[in-house]
Short mmCIF file of C-alpha atoms in Angstrom, two decimals:
data_model
loop_
_atom_site.label_atom_id
_atom_site.label_comp_id
_atom_site.label_asym_id
_atom_site.label_seq_id
_atom_site.Cartn_x
_atom_site.Cartn_y
_atom_site.Cartn_z
CA MET A 112 27.97 10.25 39.04
CA ARG A 113 27.38 13.46 40.94
CA GLU A 114 27.77 15.43 37.70
CA ALA A 115 25.12 13.29 36.00
CA ILE A 116 22.79 13.82 38.96
CA ARG A 117 23.58 17.56 39.02
CA LEU A 118 22.71 17.82 35.31
CA SER A 119 19.47 15.92 35.81
CA ARG A 120 18.35 18.32 38.55
CA ALA A 121 19.55 21.56 36.91
CA LYS A 122 18.08 20.90 33.47
CA MET A 123 14.82 19.53 34.92
CA ARG A 124 14.43 22.68 37.02
CA ARG A 125 14.96 24.80 33.89
CA ASN A 126 12.19 22.84 32.12
CA GLN A 127 14.63 21.52 29.53
CA GLY A 128 13.34 17.96 29.86
CA GLY A 129 12.80 15.11 32.27
CA PRO A 130 14.93 14.43 35.36
CA PHE A 131 17.77 12.55 33.67
CA GLY A 132 21.45 13.35 33.17
CA ALA A 133 24.44 11.48 31.78
CA ILE A 134 28.14 11.99 31.20
CA VAL A 135 30.72 10.17 29.10
CA VAL A 136 34.13 9.70 30.70
CA ARG A 137 37.38 8.82 28.96
CA ASN A 138 40.65 8.36 30.80
CA GLY A 139 39.11 9.74 33.98
CA ARG A 140 37.89 12.97 32.34
CA ILE A 141 34.41 14.07 31.34
CA ILE A 142 34.36 14.41 27.57
CA ALA A 143 30.62 14.87 27.05
CA ARG A 144 27.44 15.69 28.90
CA GLY A 145 23.83 15.02 28.11
CA TRP A 146 20.48 15.58 29.72
CA ASN A 147 16.96 14.69 28.78
CA GLN A 148 15.81 17.10 26.06
CA VAL A 149 12.68 15.30 24.86
CA THR A 150 10.22 18.10 25.62
CA SER A 151 12.55 21.03 24.97
CA THR A 152 13.52 19.79 21.48
CA ASN A 153 10.37 17.81 20.58
CA ASP A 154 12.60 14.79 19.99
CA PRO A 155 11.52 11.51 21.62
CA THR A 156 15.04 10.13 21.15
CA ALA A 157 16.76 12.99 23.03
CA HIS A 158 17.32 11.01 26.22
CA ALA A 159 20.29 11.94 28.40
CA GLU A 160 22.42 8.95 27.38
CA ILE A 161 21.70 9.42 23.67
CA VAL A 162 22.59 13.12 23.84
CA ALA A 163 25.78 12.37 25.78
CA VAL A 164 26.84 9.65 23.31
CA ARG A 165 26.16 11.95 20.34
CA ASN A 166 28.20 14.71 21.95
CA ALA A 167 31.07 12.35 22.78
CA CYS A 168 31.20 10.90 19.27
CA LYS A 169 31.13 14.37 17.77
CA ARG A 170 33.95 15.50 20.04
CA LEU A 171 36.09 12.42 19.36
CA LYS A 172 35.18 12.40 15.65
CA ARG A 173 34.37 8.70 15.66
CA PHE A 174 31.32 6.43 15.95
CA HIS A 175 32.51 4.21 18.77
CA LEU A 176 33.32 4.82 22.42
CA VAL A 177 35.19 1.61 23.27
CA ASP A 178 37.47 3.38 25.73
CA CYS A 179 34.71 5.28 27.52
CA GLU A 180 32.31 4.82 30.43
CA VAL A 181 28.90 6.35 30.93
CA TYR A 182 27.57 7.63 34.23
CA THR A 183 23.83 8.14 34.14
CA SER A 184 21.38 9.29 36.77
CA CYS A 185 19.02 6.41 35.97
CA GLU A 186 19.25 2.89 34.61
CA PRO A 187 19.05 3.23 30.81
CA CYS A 188 15.77 2.61 29.01
CA PRO A 189 15.73 0.02 26.20
CA MET A 190 16.53 2.63 23.52
CA CYS A 191 19.45 4.05 25.47
CA LEU A 192 20.72 0.63 26.42
CA ALA A 193 20.77 -0.36 22.75
CA ALA A 194 22.60 2.86 21.84
CA LEU A 195 25.20 2.19 24.53
CA TYR A 196 25.80 -1.26 23.07
CA TRP A 197 26.05 0.18 19.54
CA ALA A 198 28.56 2.76 20.80
CA LYS A 199 30.55 -0.07 22.39
CA ILE A 200 30.68 1.66 25.77
CA ARG A 201 33.06 -0.11 28.16
CA CYS A 202 30.92 0.23 31.31
CA VAL A 203 27.72 1.92 32.49
CA TYR A 204 27.24 3.25 36.01
CA TYR A 205 23.72 4.28 37.05
CA ALA A 206 22.01 5.75 40.10
CA ASN A 207 18.19 5.33 40.03
CA THR A 208 16.67 2.09 38.79
CA ARG A 209 14.02 1.63 36.12
CA LYS A 210 11.59 0.78 38.94
CA ASP A 211 12.36 4.14 40.55
CA ALA A 212 11.62 5.81 37.21
CA ALA A 213 8.36 3.90 36.83
CA LYS A 214 7.20 5.27 40.19
CA ILE A 215 7.31 8.80 38.73
CA ALA A 216 5.57 7.81 35.45
CA PHE A 217 8.66 7.03 33.35
CA ASP A 218 7.75 3.38 32.86
CA ASP A 219 9.38 1.48 30.01
CA ALA A 220 8.31 -1.98 31.18
CA PHE A 221 5.84 -2.17 28.28
CA ILE A 222 8.74 -1.88 25.81
CA TYR A 223 10.57 -4.77 27.44
CA ARG A 224 7.33 -6.80 27.13
CA GLU A 225 6.82 -5.77 23.49
CA ILE A 226 10.35 -6.78 22.47
CA LYS A 227 9.68 -10.34 23.66
CA LEU A 228 6.47 -10.67 21.62
CA PRO A 229 6.30 -12.13 18.11
CA LEU A 230 5.97 -9.36 15.51
CA ALA A 231 2.32 -10.19 14.87
CA ARG A 232 1.39 -9.57 18.52
CA ARG A 233 3.13 -6.22 19.04
CA ARG A 234 1.16 -3.05 19.70
CA ILE A 235 2.66 -1.32 16.65
CA PRO A 236 1.88 -3.35 13.50
CA MET A 237 5.01 -4.60 11.74
CA LYS A 238 4.49 -5.36 8.03
CA GLN A 239 7.24 -6.48 5.69
CA LEU A 240 7.46 -4.95 2.21
CA LEU A 241 9.88 -5.27 -0.75
CA ARG A 242 12.38 -7.56 0.95
CA GLY A 243 13.87 -8.70 -2.36
CA GLU A 244 14.74 -5.15 -3.38
CA ALA A 245 16.17 -4.38 0.04
CA LEU A 246 18.26 -7.58 0.07
CA ARG A 247 20.00 -6.42 -3.12
CA VAL A 248 21.26 -3.38 -1.21
CA PHE A 249 22.63 -5.69 1.49
CA GLU A 250 24.35 -7.74 -1.22
CA ASP A 251 25.87 -4.54 -2.62
CA TRP A 252 27.10 -3.65 0.88
CA GLN A 253 28.62 -7.07 1.35
CA ALA A 254 30.51 -6.73 -1.96
CA LYS A 255 31.56 -3.10 -1.39
CA SER A 256 35.35 -2.98 -1.11
CA ASP A 257 35.65 0.51 0.42
CA LYS A 258 33.03 0.24 3.17
CA VAL A 259 33.66 1.46 6.68
CA GLU A 260 32.62 -1.39 8.93
CA TYR A 261 31.25 -0.85 12.40
#
């Protein structure tokens, strides 16, 4: 955890992003590091956990981290939490809470509220198009004999 906190402070002080750091650990060893790079890379998805997961998957040459833990300097936001589930992380340890983050203007409570709303009531309009065409691709996937499932 101290390494995640150290990264959050060091990279924030160098203006490389917000005050967030994360590490991925496998078998008691750090295999990947990540820090918030949103402003330094102009990438709204470059949160510490996302960067750490990407780095770990690249290093391990696989798309899952079932035998890994994440240590992050703050409770993951909804995007990062979803990514951690998709990566099949074994356990997440965090330091600051999302309420702590909200106190310094990193408030994701509105996203949690939006997720609960019916599509028609969300802030970003959600409009369905060409479902029939898209379903045929899903049917092709389902029938594909050489697919890599995840």
